[in-house]
Amino acid sequence: MVKQSLGPVAVGDQFKLATPNGPVFMVVKIREMKPVDHAQIVKVRDMRSPTLIAVTTLLNRDFYVPVAPENHQMPENDGILRGN
């Protein structure tokens, strides 16, 4: 399956806030917007509300640090209702 990408950022990539215990965000869609392209991201532990963020901000290590694929977190809410 081909992932939508914009240079070094692709759908499915995960980034964490550049703080010791920052939350992890996952790119769900990339929107090419001018003058700055944006990625639609969701917080991995809270998949309810997507947010737009500039791709240049994702690439700025002062704000976000990429999460290596082997360390990706699974979403807490995958949209499937399960009984206990």
PDB file of C-alpha atoms in Angstrom:
ATOM      1  CA  MET A   1       0.000   0.000   0.000  1.00  0.00           C
ATOM      2  CA  VAL A   2       1.390   3.356  -1.029  1.00  0.00           C
ATOM      3  CA  LYS A   3       1.537   5.952   1.717  1.00  0.00           C
ATOM      4  CA  GLN A   4       0.721   9.536   0.873  1.00  0.00           C
ATOM      5  CA  SER A   5       3.833  11.541   1.551  1.00  0.00           C
ATOM      6  CA  LEU A   6       5.194  15.033   1.301  1.00  0.00           C
ATOM      7  CA  GLY A   7       8.964  14.821   1.258  1.00  0.00           C
ATOM      8  CA  PRO A   8      10.156  13.302   4.541  1.00  0.00           C
ATOM      9  CA  VAL A   9       6.675  13.227   6.143  1.00  0.00           C
ATOM     10  CA  ALA A  10       4.271  10.404   5.252  1.00  0.00           C
ATOM     11  CA  VAL A  11       0.875   9.150   6.380  1.00  0.00           C
ATOM     12  CA  GLY A  12       1.353   6.762   9.304  1.00  0.00           C
ATOM     13  CA  ASP A  13       4.487   8.498  10.603  1.00  0.00           C
ATOM     14  CA  GLN A  14       4.473   9.208  14.310  1.00  0.00           C
ATOM     15  CA  PHE A  15       5.974  12.190  16.105  1.00  0.00           C
ATOM     16  CA  LYS A  16       6.282  12.980  19.782  1.00  0.00           C
ATOM     17  CA  LEU A  17       6.411  16.366  21.416  1.00  0.00           C
ATOM     18  CA  ALA A  18      10.003  17.244  22.192  1.00  0.00           C
ATOM     19  CA  THR A  19       9.444  17.049  25.956  1.00  0.00           C
ATOM     20  CA  PRO A  20      10.375  14.167  28.281  1.00  0.00           C
ATOM     21  CA  ASN A  21       6.867  12.657  28.442  1.00  0.00           C
ATOM     22  CA  GLY A  22       5.219  14.343  25.481  1.00  0.00           C
ATOM     23  CA  PRO A  23       2.246  12.746  23.732  1.00  0.00           C
ATOM     24  CA  VAL A  24       2.649  10.882  20.432  1.00  0.00           C
ATOM     25  CA  PHE A  25       0.866  12.055  17.287  1.00  0.00           C
ATOM     26  CA  MET A  26       0.286  10.162  14.048  1.00  0.00           C
ATOM     27  CA  VAL A  27      -0.052  11.672  10.561  1.00  0.00           C
ATOM     28  CA  VAL A  28      -3.414  10.616   9.073  1.00  0.00           C
ATOM     29  CA  LYS A  29      -3.504  12.816   5.969  1.00  0.00           C
ATOM     30  CA  ILE A  30      -1.327  15.353   4.226  1.00  0.00           C
ATOM     31  CA  ARG A  31      -2.905  18.455   2.732  1.00  0.00           C
ATOM     32  CA  GLU A  32      -0.932  20.462   0.256  1.00  0.00           C
ATOM     33  CA  MET A  33      -1.785  24.044   1.113  1.00  0.00           C
ATOM     34  CA  LYS A  34      -0.023  27.192   0.078  1.00  0.00           C
ATOM     35  CA  PRO A  35       2.087  28.875   1.271  1.00  0.00           C
ATOM     36  CA  VAL A  36       2.710  26.128   3.869  1.00  0.00           C
ATOM     37  CA  ASP A  37       1.752  22.458   3.522  1.00  0.00           C
ATOM     38  CA  HIS A  38      -0.051  20.882   6.463  1.00  0.00           C
ATOM     39  CA  ALA A  39      -0.421  17.389   7.875  1.00  0.00           C
ATOM     40  CA  GLN A  40      -3.593  16.241   9.560  1.00  0.00           C
ATOM     41  CA  ILE A  41      -2.539  14.557  12.795  1.00  0.00           C
ATOM     42  CA  VAL A  42      -4.234  12.795  15.685  1.00  0.00           C
ATOM     43  CA  LYS A  43      -3.018  12.062  19.171  1.00  0.00           C
ATOM     44  CA  VAL A  44      -2.380   8.295  19.326  1.00  0.00           C
ATOM     45  CA  ARG A  45      -4.048   7.939  22.719  1.00  0.00           C
ATOM     46  CA  ASP A  46      -7.023  10.080  21.734  1.00  0.00           C
ATOM     47  CA  MET A  47      -8.133   9.467  18.164  1.00  0.00           C
ATOM     48  CA  ARG A  48     -11.256  11.653  18.338  1.00  0.00           C
ATOM     49  CA  SER A  49     -10.193  14.981  16.899  1.00  0.00           C
ATOM     50  CA  PRO A  50      -7.733  15.445  14.025  1.00  0.00           C
ATOM     51  CA  THR A  51      -5.714  18.649  13.983  1.00  0.00           C
ATOM     52  CA  LEU A  52      -3.875  20.415  11.185  1.00  0.00           C
ATOM     53  CA  ILE A  53      -0.243  21.289  11.758  1.00  0.00           C
ATOM     54  CA  ALA A  54       2.371  22.699   9.415  1.00  0.00           C
ATOM     55  CA  VAL A  55       4.683  20.029   8.023  1.00  0.00           C
ATOM     56  CA  THR A  56       7.603  22.389   8.695  1.00  0.00           C
ATOM     57  CA  THR A  57       6.657  22.299  12.389  1.00  0.00           C
ATOM     58  CA  LEU A  58       6.695  18.482  12.391  1.00  0.00           C
ATOM     59  CA  LEU A  59      10.193  18.609  10.925  1.00  0.00           C
ATOM     60  CA  ASN A  60      11.427  21.107  13.530  1.00  0.00           C
ATOM     61  CA  ARG A  61      13.130  19.025  16.237  1.00  0.00           C
ATOM     62  CA  ASP A  62      12.608  21.859  18.718  1.00  0.00           C
ATOM     63  CA  PHE A  63       8.909  20.923  18.673  1.00  0.00           C
ATOM     64  CA  TYR A  64       8.528  17.301  17.469  1.00  0.00           C
ATOM     65  CA  VAL A  65      10.807  14.272  17.384  1.00  0.00           C
ATOM     66  CA  PRO A  66      10.102  11.439  14.915  1.00  0.00           C
ATOM     67  CA  VAL A  67       9.222   8.089  16.505  1.00  0.00           C
ATOM     68  CA  ALA A  68      11.152   5.182  14.973  1.00  0.00           C
ATOM     69  CA  PRO A  69       8.865   2.642  13.201  1.00  0.00           C
ATOM     70  CA  GLU A  70       9.847  -0.103  15.655  1.00  0.00           C
ATOM     71  CA  ASN A  71       8.664   2.124  18.540  1.00  0.00           C
ATOM     72  CA  HIS A  72       5.315   3.146  17.026  1.00  0.00           C
ATOM     73  CA  GLN A  73       2.413   3.115  19.450  1.00  0.00           C
ATOM     74  CA  MET A  74      -0.883   1.514  18.518  1.00  0.00           C
ATOM     75  CA  PRO A  75      -3.942   3.767  18.727  1.00  0.00           C
ATOM     76  CA  GLU A  76      -5.897   3.295  21.936  1.00  0.00           C
ATOM     77  CA  ASN A  77      -9.187   3.643  20.067  1.00  0.00           C
ATOM     78  CA  ASP A  78      -9.285   1.834  16.709  1.00  0.00           C
ATOM     79  CA  GLY A  79     -12.994   2.490  16.210  1.00  0.00           C
ATOM     80  CA  ILE A  80     -14.071  -1.107  16.878  1.00  0.00           C
ATOM     81  CA  LEU A  81     -16.569  -1.626  19.666  1.00  0.00           C
ATOM     82  CA  ARG A  82     -15.695  -4.612  21.820  1.00  0.00           C
ATOM     83  CA  GLY A  83     -17.622  -6.194  24.712  1.00  0.00           C
ATOM     84  CA  ASN A  84     -15.938  -7.162  27.974  1.00  0.00           C
TER      85      ASN A  84
END
